[in-house]
Amino acid sequence: MALIIPVIFIFVFAFAVIKKVAVYDCFTEGIKEAFNFTVSLLPCLAAIFMMCALFEASGLSDGLTKLLSPVFGFLGIPPELTKLVLIKPFSGSGSLAYLNEIITAYGADSYIARCACVCFGSSETVFYISAVYFAGIKVKKLAMPIACVLVATFVSTIVACLVCKIM
Amino acid sequence: MNVIFTAVFIASMVAIAISAPDKLLSSLLGGAESAAKMSLTLFCIYAVWMGLSKLAEKSGLSKQMARGLKPITRRVFKTDDETANENLAMNVSCNLLGLGGAATPFAVKAIGELEKQGNSFAQKLLFVINATSIQILPTTVIALRAGAGSAAAADIFLPSLICTAVSTGLAVALYLAGNKLWR
């Protein structure tokens, strides 16, 4: 599986050489686009990260975690995972740090850690993606699609906790 | 997004004003700092992948791939535009290979192309698919578990596949249903 990346790179470069593309010029042009793209993202990222930092520092996120743990427990989601499930839609790096904590605390092969890994691997940072994808679009109306994604992600979390018990 | 942002921001500010008013400014600055760091990381990822994708684009490789996938993307996203289909095809292929970082620039380009045609259905469908993660191989998580000394780091492969399928399938179904009800 580790070979996928080298194979893709070599294949694309070789193909470009065969087609007589000016590889250096072209590669740099792509990076220039990447630069402009990153700069255009920065305002959205800054605003969202500020919101997340504030939410975390205000203690609201801990309060919400405590409030929701029993509900999650009822649905078969271990209370240890509540915070991970709540953070994931907002912050990839934040939830990755938290996932790491869970793995170290409970051991990589424990039920909790495996559950956490499956939840993490099968969900995405919904709000971050919505900000990035629609950064340049004026009319958004994203409430409905975001709601669909969040509901589906939550259901798949419940499924993850079930499946990990069996497998 | 405006509503959520404002609501969370105001609620957090009120709560922090009560519990620890001196932390308000520092947490905002901290957030901005992590955004700046994040954009540096993102630039590195995008530089590599957009450089490569430019090569694929100029050499006609992505056009050929898009041609192969066009029957699918055209039907699913209801668009005939060539550039949009090309980007959609690349986005889906990158996602399936677990190259999430590579998939994003294509999605953004595709959304830009779809905007020109006023095809907001496809824009949102693409978002729904990407936001529920359609990767087949959760490379990051497997690497993380292996690093923590797991006996069988890849044994979460099958559960992950099931959950990814459930979340994407359900989200698309909900979106299509919601789309019908709204109009």
mmCIF file of C-alpha atoms in Angstrom:
data_model
loop_
_atom_site.group_PDB
_atom_site.id
_atom_site.type_symbol
_atom_site.label_atom_id
_atom_site.label_comp_id
_atom_site.label_asym_id
_atom_site.label_seq_id
_atom_site.Cartn_x
_atom_site.Cartn_y
_atom_site.Cartn_z
ATOM 1 C CA MET A 1 0.000 0.000 0.000
ATOM 2 C CA ALA A 2 2.924 2.330 0.747
ATOM 3 C CA LEU A 3 3.845 2.065 -2.942
ATOM 4 C CA ILE A 4 0.734 3.889 -4.128
ATOM 5 C CA ILE A 5 2.224 7.358 -3.675
ATOM 6 C CA PRO A 6 5.593 6.740 -5.396
ATOM 7 C CA VAL A 7 3.813 4.972 -8.249
ATOM 8 C CA ILE A 8 1.436 7.896 -8.772
ATOM 9 C CA PHE A 9 4.257 10.452 -8.747
ATOM 10 C CA ILE A 10 6.529 8.504 -11.101
ATOM 11 C CA PHE A 11 3.653 7.762 -13.435
ATOM 12 C CA VAL A 12 2.542 11.400 -13.661
ATOM 13 C CA PHE A 13 6.094 12.678 -14.184
ATOM 14 C CA ALA A 14 6.865 10.034 -16.798
ATOM 15 C CA PHE A 15 3.625 10.743 -18.610
ATOM 16 C CA ALA A 16 4.390 14.470 -18.609
ATOM 17 C CA VAL A 17 7.860 13.840 -20.072
ATOM 18 C CA ILE A 18 6.422 11.644 -22.819
ATOM 19 C CA LYS A 19 3.887 14.363 -23.666
ATOM 20 C CA LYS A 20 6.765 16.901 -23.766
ATOM 21 C CA VAL A 21 5.412 19.126 -20.997
ATOM 22 C CA ALA A 22 7.792 21.740 -19.528
ATOM 23 C CA VAL A 23 7.865 19.974 -16.174
ATOM 24 C CA TYR A 24 9.550 22.635 -14.018
ATOM 25 C CA ASP A 25 7.487 25.545 -15.353
ATOM 26 C CA CYS A 26 4.336 23.582 -15.022
ATOM 27 C CA PHE A 27 5.037 22.310 -11.498
ATOM 28 C CA THR A 28 5.850 25.857 -10.338
ATOM 29 C CA GLU A 29 2.642 27.125 -11.886
ATOM 30 C CA GLY A 30 0.726 24.583 -9.837
ATOM 31 C CA ILE A 31 2.479 25.715 -6.667
ATOM 32 C CA LYS A 32 1.605 29.312 -7.482
ATOM 33 C CA GLU A 33 -2.042 28.296 -7.604
ATOM 34 C CA ALA A 34 -1.587 26.489 -4.296
ATOM 35 C CA PHE A 35 -0.195 29.672 -2.774
ATOM 36 C CA ASN A 36 -3.074 31.846 -3.946
ATOM 37 C CA PHE A 37 -5.509 29.201 -2.810
ATOM 38 C CA THR A 38 -4.003 29.007 0.688
ATOM 39 C CA VAL A 39 -4.047 32.793 1.030
ATOM 40 C CA SER A 40 -7.696 32.894 0.003
ATOM 41 C CA LEU A 41 -8.487 30.340 2.740
ATOM 42 C CA LEU A 42 -6.735 32.145 5.562
ATOM 43 C CA PRO A 43 -9.550 34.559 6.551
ATOM 44 C CA CYS A 44 -12.090 31.724 6.908
ATOM 45 C CA LEU A 45 -9.627 29.551 8.778
ATOM 46 C CA ALA A 46 -8.710 32.330 11.192
ATOM 47 C CA ALA A 47 -12.349 33.082 11.995
ATOM 48 C CA ILE A 48 -13.257 29.436 12.541
ATOM 49 C CA PHE A 49 -10.183 28.663 14.626
ATOM 50 C CA MET A 50 -10.902 31.679 16.815
ATOM 51 C CA MET A 51 -14.407 30.409 17.343
ATOM 52 C CA CYS A 52 -13.131 26.945 18.307
ATOM 53 C CA ALA A 53 -10.484 28.321 20.671
ATOM 54 C CA LEU A 54 -13.066 30.527 22.336
ATOM 55 C CA PHE A 55 -15.543 27.674 22.635
ATOM 56 C CA GLU A 56 -12.901 25.470 24.239
ATOM 57 C CA ALA A 57 -11.542 28.174 26.603
ATOM 58 C CA SER A 58 -14.981 29.307 27.748
ATOM 59 C CA GLY A 59 -15.643 25.909 29.283
ATOM 60 C CA LEU A 60 -18.746 25.498 27.128
ATOM 61 C CA SER A 61 -17.229 22.532 25.339
ATOM 62 C CA ASP A 62 -16.547 20.731 28.648
ATOM 63 C CA GLY A 63 -20.047 21.567 29.834
ATOM 64 C CA LEU A 64 -21.554 20.212 26.644
ATOM 65 C CA THR A 65 -19.433 17.071 26.963
ATOM 66 C CA LYS A 66 -20.756 16.438 30.482
ATOM 67 C CA LEU A 67 -24.293 17.147 29.408
ATOM 68 C CA LEU A 68 -24.205 14.829 26.412
ATOM 69 C CA SER A 69 -22.240 11.898 27.857
ATOM 70 C CA PRO A 70 -25.319 10.152 29.344
ATOM 71 C CA VAL A 71 -27.232 10.582 26.083
ATOM 72 C CA PHE A 72 -24.332 9.146 24.122
ATOM 73 C CA GLY A 73 -24.004 6.305 26.620
ATOM 74 C CA PHE A 74 -27.649 5.446 26.078
ATOM 75 C CA LEU A 75 -27.009 5.163 22.321
ATOM 76 C CA GLY A 76 -24.050 2.836 22.874
ATOM 77 C CA ILE A 77 -21.285 5.408 22.497
ATOM 78 C CA PRO A 78 -18.764 5.121 25.366
ATOM 79 C CA PRO A 79 -18.625 8.393 27.399
ATOM 80 C CA GLU A 80 -14.860 8.538 26.810
ATOM 81 C CA LEU A 81 -15.574 9.269 23.155
ATOM 82 C CA THR A 82 -18.033 12.133 23.678
ATOM 83 C CA LYS A 83 -15.436 14.865 23.352
ATOM 84 C CA LEU A 84 -13.878 13.320 20.250
ATOM 85 C CA VAL A 85 -17.263 13.064 18.561
ATOM 86 C CA LEU A 86 -18.006 16.702 19.427
ATOM 87 C CA ILE A 87 -14.635 18.130 18.356
ATOM 88 C CA LYS A 88 -14.203 16.234 15.102
ATOM 89 C CA PRO A 89 -16.640 18.290 12.963
ATOM 90 C CA PHE A 90 -14.795 21.492 13.917
ATOM 91 C CA SER A 91 -11.135 20.694 14.118
ATOM 92 C CA GLY A 92 -9.024 18.005 12.471
ATOM 93 C CA SER A 93 -5.838 18.782 14.374
ATOM 94 C CA GLY A 94 -7.689 19.189 17.675
ATOM 95 C CA SER A 95 -9.448 15.851 17.347
ATOM 96 C CA LEU A 96 -6.265 14.161 16.166
ATOM 97 C CA ALA A 97 -4.517 15.339 19.334
ATOM 98 C CA TYR A 98 -7.411 14.039 21.382
ATOM 99 C CA LEU A 99 -7.407 10.704 19.524
ATOM 100 C CA ASN A 100 -3.722 10.368 20.340
ATOM 101 C CA GLU A 101 -4.513 10.956 24.016
ATOM 102 C CA ILE A 102 -7.164 8.235 23.965
ATOM 103 C CA ILE A 103 -4.799 5.749 22.311
ATOM 104 C CA THR A 104 -2.057 6.401 24.882
ATOM 105 C CA ALA A 105 -4.459 6.343 27.819
ATOM 106 C CA TYR A 106 -6.321 3.127 26.968
ATOM 107 C CA GLY A 107 -3.834 1.252 24.767
ATOM 108 C CA ALA A 108 -3.974 0.928 20.982
ATOM 109 C CA ASP A 109 -5.853 -2.378 21.003
ATOM 110 C CA SER A 110 -8.479 -1.517 23.611
ATOM 111 C CA TYR A 111 -12.145 -1.292 22.670
ATOM 112 C CA ILE A 112 -12.247 2.452 23.395
ATOM 113 C CA ALA A 113 -9.202 3.201 21.231
ATOM 114 C CA ARG A 114 -10.401 1.052 18.330
ATOM 115 C CA CYS A 115 -13.808 2.714 18.484
ATOM 116 C CA ALA A 116 -12.174 6.131 18.556
ATOM 117 C CA CYS A 117 -10.013 5.234 15.551
ATOM 118 C CA VAL A 118 -12.948 4.038 13.491
ATOM 119 C CA CYS A 119 -14.998 7.130 14.365
ATOM 120 C CA PHE A 120 -12.084 9.359 13.520
ATOM 121 C CA GLY A 121 -11.263 7.585 10.258
ATOM 122 C CA SER A 122 -14.798 7.501 8.954
ATOM 123 C CA SER A 123 -15.734 11.124 9.616
ATOM 124 C CA GLU A 124 -14.543 14.504 8.398
ATOM 125 C CA THR A 125 -14.110 18.023 9.702
ATOM 126 C CA VAL A 126 -17.496 19.127 8.400
ATOM 127 C CA PHE A 127 -17.419 22.827 9.290
ATOM 128 C CA TYR A 128 -13.884 23.270 8.120
ATOM 129 C CA ILE A 129 -14.679 21.638 4.768
ATOM 130 C CA SER A 130 -17.788 23.766 4.339
ATOM 131 C CA ALA A 131 -15.723 26.907 4.952
ATOM 132 C CA VAL A 132 -12.993 25.870 2.513
ATOM 133 C CA TYR A 133 -15.232 24.589 -0.267
ATOM 134 C CA PHE A 134 -17.604 27.512 -0.285
ATOM 135 C CA ALA A 135 -15.099 30.273 0.476
ATOM 136 C CA GLY A 136 -15.555 31.878 -2.956
ATOM 137 C CA ILE A 137 -19.279 31.276 -3.352
ATOM 138 C CA LYS A 138 -21.796 34.001 -2.591
ATOM 139 C CA VAL A 139 -25.149 32.274 -2.163
ATOM 140 C CA LYS A 140 -24.552 29.448 0.261
ATOM 141 C CA LYS A 141 -27.658 28.051 1.999
ATOM 142 C CA LEU A 142 -25.663 25.263 3.549
ATOM 143 C CA ALA A 143 -27.838 24.527 6.581
ATOM 144 C CA MET A 144 -29.585 21.552 4.981
ATOM 145 C CA PRO A 145 -26.498 19.786 3.573
ATOM 146 C CA ILE A 146 -24.571 20.358 6.822
ATOM 147 C CA ALA A 147 -27.456 18.925 8.827
ATOM 148 C CA CYS A 148 -27.542 15.828 6.560
ATOM 149 C CA VAL A 149 -23.825 15.289 7.018
ATOM 150 C CA LEU A 150 -23.952 15.710 10.796
ATOM 151 C CA VAL A 151 -26.867 13.307 11.200
ATOM 152 C CA ALA A 152 -25.178 10.717 8.974
ATOM 153 C CA THR A 153 -21.873 11.104 10.822
ATOM 154 C CA PHE A 154 -23.613 10.629 14.147
ATOM 155 C CA VAL A 155 -25.404 7.491 12.972
ATOM 156 C CA SER A 156 -22.144 6.077 11.657
ATOM 157 C CA THR A 157 -20.563 6.756 15.068
ATOM 158 C CA ILE A 158 -23.232 4.601 16.680
ATOM 159 C CA VAL A 159 -22.614 1.940 14.032
ATOM 160 C CA ALA A 160 -18.863 2.187 14.664
ATOM 161 C CA CYS A 161 -19.308 1.443 18.381
ATOM 162 C CA LEU A 162 -21.519 -1.538 17.536
ATOM 163 C CA VAL A 163 -19.233 -2.941 14.853
ATOM 164 C CA CYS A 164 -16.131 -2.617 17.044
ATOM 165 C CA LYS A 165 -17.829 -4.768 19.681
ATOM 166 C CA ILE A 166 -18.284 -7.563 17.165
ATOM 167 C CA MET A 167 -15.075 -7.336 15.128
ATOM 168 C CA MET B 1 -22.682 29.390 8.794
ATOM 169 C CA ASN B 2 -23.346 32.997 9.825
ATOM 170 C CA VAL B 3 -25.949 31.923 12.349
ATOM 171 C CA ILE B 4 -23.832 29.141 13.870
ATOM 172 C CA PHE B 5 -20.757 31.339 13.995
ATOM 173 C CA THR B 6 -22.525 34.227 15.690
ATOM 174 C CA ALA B 7 -24.360 32.008 18.164
ATOM 175 C CA VAL B 8 -21.278 30.056 19.245
ATOM 176 C CA PHE B 9 -19.163 33.196 19.404
ATOM 177 C CA ILE B 10 -21.588 35.174 21.572
ATOM 178 C CA ALA B 11 -22.376 32.243 23.887
ATOM 179 C CA SER B 12 -18.657 31.534 24.384
ATOM 180 C CA MET B 13 -17.844 35.199 24.982
ATOM 181 C CA VAL B 14 -20.541 35.513 27.630
ATOM 182 C CA ALA B 15 -19.399 32.306 29.343
ATOM 183 C CA ILE B 16 -15.759 33.353 29.293
ATOM 184 C CA ALA B 17 -16.616 36.834 30.581
ATOM 185 C CA ILE B 18 -18.125 35.172 33.638
ATOM 186 C CA SER B 19 -15.540 32.440 34.253
ATOM 187 C CA ALA B 20 -12.206 33.896 33.106
ATOM 188 C CA PRO B 21 -12.446 37.337 31.458
ATOM 189 C CA ASP B 22 -8.652 37.665 31.078
ATOM 190 C CA LYS B 23 -8.577 34.634 28.780
ATOM 191 C CA LEU B 24 -10.803 36.082 26.071
ATOM 192 C CA LEU B 25 -8.141 37.898 24.096
ATOM 193 C CA SER B 26 -5.488 35.220 24.545
ATOM 194 C CA SER B 27 -7.761 32.464 23.258
ATOM 195 C CA LEU B 28 -8.705 34.542 20.198
ATOM 196 C CA LEU B 29 -5.054 35.202 19.461
ATOM 197 C CA GLY B 30 -4.286 31.537 20.015
ATOM 198 C CA GLY B 31 -6.986 30.612 17.524
ATOM 199 C CA ALA B 32 -5.592 32.972 14.914
ATOM 200 C CA GLU B 33 -2.114 31.599 15.524
ATOM 201 C CA SER B 34 -3.196 28.021 14.986
ATOM 202 C CA ALA B 35 -4.976 29.153 11.819
ATOM 203 C CA ALA B 36 -1.725 30.665 10.572
ATOM 204 C CA LYS B 37 0.178 27.462 11.399
ATOM 205 C CA MET B 38 -2.525 25.398 9.782
ATOM 206 C CA SER B 39 -2.375 27.410 6.576
ATOM 207 C CA LEU B 40 1.365 26.838 6.407
ATOM 208 C CA THR B 41 0.783 23.083 6.707
ATOM 209 C CA LEU B 42 -1.964 23.312 4.118
ATOM 210 C CA PHE B 43 0.243 25.271 1.746
ATOM 211 C CA CYS B 44 2.841 22.487 1.905
ATOM 212 C CA ILE B 45 0.242 19.819 1.136
ATOM 213 C CA TYR B 46 -1.336 21.843 -1.658
ATOM 214 C CA ALA B 47 2.032 22.835 -3.141
ATOM 215 C CA VAL B 48 2.937 19.180 -3.610
ATOM 216 C CA TRP B 49 -0.427 18.034 -4.898
ATOM 217 C CA MET B 50 -1.339 21.027 -7.032
ATOM 218 C CA GLY B 51 2.112 20.964 -8.584
ATOM 219 C CA LEU B 52 1.572 17.341 -9.474
ATOM 220 C CA SER B 53 -1.990 17.889 -10.609
ATOM 221 C CA LYS B 54 -0.861 20.715 -12.898
ATOM 222 C CA LEU B 55 1.451 18.212 -14.559
ATOM 223 C CA ALA B 56 -1.406 15.758 -14.897
ATOM 224 C CA GLU B 57 -3.578 18.516 -16.321
ATOM 225 C CA LYS B 58 -1.048 19.826 -18.859
ATOM 226 C CA SER B 59 -0.048 16.372 -20.037
ATOM 227 C CA GLY B 60 -3.677 15.507 -20.648
ATOM 228 C CA LEU B 61 -3.645 12.741 -18.060
ATOM 229 C CA SER B 62 -6.464 14.124 -15.954
ATOM 230 C CA LYS B 63 -8.531 14.662 -19.097
ATOM 231 C CA GLN B 64 -8.165 10.982 -19.921
ATOM 232 C CA MET B 65 -9.101 9.960 -16.400
ATOM 233 C CA ALA B 66 -12.095 12.244 -16.493
ATOM 234 C CA ARG B 67 -13.164 10.677 -19.775
ATOM 235 C CA GLY B 68 -13.157 7.282 -18.092
ATOM 236 C CA LEU B 69 -15.181 8.468 -15.137
ATOM 237 C CA LYS B 70 -17.384 10.890 -17.053
ATOM 238 C CA PRO B 71 -20.368 8.567 -17.471
ATOM 239 C CA ILE B 72 -20.509 8.326 -13.671
ATOM 240 C CA THR B 73 -19.742 11.921 -12.700
ATOM 241 C CA ARG B 74 -22.054 13.323 -15.352
ATOM 242 C CA ARG B 75 -24.998 11.309 -14.149
ATOM 243 C CA VAL B 76 -24.335 11.779 -10.428
ATOM 244 C CA PHE B 77 -23.595 15.502 -10.523
ATOM 245 C CA LYS B 78 -25.823 16.384 -13.493
ATOM 246 C CA THR B 79 -23.275 18.491 -15.338
ATOM 247 C CA ASP B 80 -21.919 18.418 -18.882
ATOM 248 C CA ASP B 81 -19.088 20.887 -18.382
ATOM 249 C CA GLU B 82 -15.749 19.309 -19.257
ATOM 250 C CA THR B 83 -13.561 21.142 -16.728
ATOM 251 C CA ALA B 84 -16.014 20.514 -13.921
ATOM 252 C CA ASN B 85 -16.177 16.802 -14.750
ATOM 253 C CA GLU B 86 -12.397 16.603 -14.885
ATOM 254 C CA ASN B 87 -12.062 18.109 -11.406
ATOM 255 C CA LEU B 88 -14.886 16.005 -10.022
ATOM 256 C CA ALA B 89 -13.265 12.834 -11.334
ATOM 257 C CA MET B 90 -9.905 13.770 -9.807
ATOM 258 C CA ASN B 91 -11.527 14.632 -6.476
ATOM 259 C CA VAL B 92 -13.325 11.310 -6.268
ATOM 260 C CA SER B 93 -10.220 9.315 -7.252
ATOM 261 C CA CYS B 94 -8.048 11.082 -4.663
ATOM 262 C CA ASN B 95 -10.625 10.485 -1.961
ATOM 263 C CA LEU B 96 -10.860 6.798 -2.730
ATOM 264 C CA LEU B 97 -7.085 6.481 -2.509
ATOM 265 C CA GLY B 98 -7.152 8.129 0.909
ATOM 266 C CA LEU B 99 -5.359 11.257 -0.307
ATOM 267 C CA GLY B 100 -7.660 13.721 1.417
ATOM 268 C CA GLY B 101 -5.204 16.605 1.139
ATOM 269 C CA ALA B 102 -4.942 16.119 -2.601
ATOM 270 C CA ALA B 103 -8.695 15.916 -3.046
ATOM 271 C CA THR B 104 -9.511 19.364 -1.645
ATOM 272 C CA PRO B 105 -8.030 21.602 -4.386
ATOM 273 C CA PHE B 106 -9.938 19.637 -7.033
ATOM 274 C CA ALA B 107 -13.160 20.013 -5.103
ATOM 275 C CA VAL B 108 -12.659 23.764 -4.808
ATOM 276 C CA LYS B 109 -11.946 24.057 -8.534
ATOM 277 C CA ALA B 110 -14.980 21.927 -9.372
ATOM 278 C CA ILE B 111 -17.177 24.075 -7.139
ATOM 279 C CA GLY B 112 -15.878 27.183 -8.896
ATOM 280 C CA GLU B 113 -16.728 25.682 -12.305
ATOM 281 C CA LEU B 114 -20.165 24.593 -11.129
ATOM 282 C CA GLU B 115 -20.778 28.094 -9.806
ATOM 283 C CA LYS B 116 -20.438 29.434 -13.366
ATOM 284 C CA GLN B 117 -23.332 27.202 -14.420
ATOM 285 C CA GLY B 118 -25.392 27.940 -11.331
ATOM 286 C CA ASN B 119 -25.423 24.226 -10.478
ATOM 287 C CA SER B 120 -25.769 24.474 -6.720
ATOM 288 C CA PHE B 121 -27.199 20.946 -6.522
ATOM 289 C CA ALA B 122 -23.886 19.453 -7.614
ATOM 290 C CA GLN B 123 -21.867 21.816 -5.414
ATOM 291 C CA LYS B 124 -23.705 20.696 -2.325
ATOM 292 C CA LEU B 125 -23.705 17.038 -3.324
ATOM 293 C CA LEU B 126 -19.939 17.205 -3.712
ATOM 294 C CA PHE B 127 -19.698 18.788 -0.278
ATOM 295 C CA VAL B 128 -21.913 16.091 1.260
ATOM 296 C CA ILE B 129 -19.783 13.318 -0.258
ATOM 297 C CA ASN B 130 -16.508 14.892 0.833
ATOM 298 C CA ALA B 131 -17.707 15.871 4.302
ATOM 299 C CA THR B 132 -18.658 12.290 5.135
ATOM 300 C CA SER B 133 -15.270 10.909 4.127
ATOM 301 C CA ILE B 134 -15.246 8.320 1.378
ATOM 302 C CA GLN B 135 -11.722 7.046 1.864
ATOM 303 C CA ILE B 136 -11.149 3.329 1.553
ATOM 304 C CA LEU B 137 -7.910 3.159 3.506
ATOM 305 C CA PRO B 138 -7.689 5.253 6.717
ATOM 306 C CA THR B 139 -3.923 5.730 6.427
ATOM 307 C CA THR B 140 -3.500 8.317 9.213
ATOM 308 C CA VAL B 141 -5.269 6.251 11.831
ATOM 309 C CA ILE B 142 -3.462 3.037 10.910
ATOM 310 C CA ALA B 143 -0.120 4.839 11.144
ATOM 311 C CA LEU B 144 -1.088 6.274 14.510
ATOM 312 C CA ARG B 145 -2.048 2.879 15.927
ATOM 313 C CA ALA B 146 1.084 1.221 14.610
ATOM 314 C CA GLY B 147 3.112 3.954 16.289
ATOM 315 C CA ALA B 148 1.370 3.276 19.600
ATOM 316 C CA GLY B 149 2.383 -0.388 19.484
ATOM 317 C CA SER B 150 -0.819 -1.996 18.257
ATOM 318 C CA ALA B 151 -0.650 -5.744 17.592
ATOM 319 C CA ALA B 152 -2.793 -5.454 14.464
ATOM 320 C CA ALA B 153 -2.906 -1.803 13.453
ATOM 321 C CA ALA B 154 -4.873 -2.442 10.267
ATOM 322 C CA ASP B 155 -7.667 -4.497 11.875
ATOM 323 C CA ILE B 156 -9.871 -1.383 11.944
ATOM 324 C CA PHE B 157 -9.929 -1.457 8.141
ATOM 325 C CA LEU B 158 -13.199 -3.359 7.827
ATOM 326 C CA PRO B 159 -15.128 -1.491 10.568
ATOM 327 C CA SER B 160 -13.948 1.804 9.048
ATOM 328 C CA LEU B 161 -15.094 0.749 5.611
ATOM 329 C CA ILE B 162 -18.538 -0.156 6.939
ATOM 330 C CA CYS B 163 -18.897 3.137 8.812
ATOM 331 C CA THR B 164 -17.693 5.226 5.892
ATOM 332 C CA ALA B 165 -20.207 3.513 3.641
ATOM 333 C CA VAL B 166 -22.997 4.073 6.172
ATOM 334 C CA SER B 167 -22.237 7.748 6.678
ATOM 335 C CA THR B 168 -21.786 8.632 2.997
ATOM 336 C CA GLY B 169 -24.779 6.568 1.889
ATOM 337 C CA LEU B 170 -27.049 7.991 4.539
ATOM 338 C CA ALA B 171 -25.906 11.588 4.005
ATOM 339 C CA VAL B 172 -26.466 11.403 0.246
ATOM 340 C CA ALA B 173 -29.881 9.821 0.765
ATOM 341 C CA LEU B 174 -30.866 12.494 3.294
ATOM 342 C CA TYR B 175 -29.591 15.233 1.005
ATOM 343 C CA LEU B 176 -31.521 13.945 -2.004
ATOM 344 C CA ALA B 177 -34.656 13.580 0.102
ATOM 345 C CA GLY B 178 -34.206 17.031 1.629
ATOM 346 C CA ASN B 179 -33.617 18.492 -1.804
ATOM 347 C CA LYS B 180 -36.955 17.141 -3.021
ATOM 348 C CA LEU B 181 -38.867 18.318 0.045
ATOM 349 C CA TRP B 182 -37.458 21.821 -0.054
ATOM 350 C CA ARG B 183 -38.731 22.684 -3.494
#
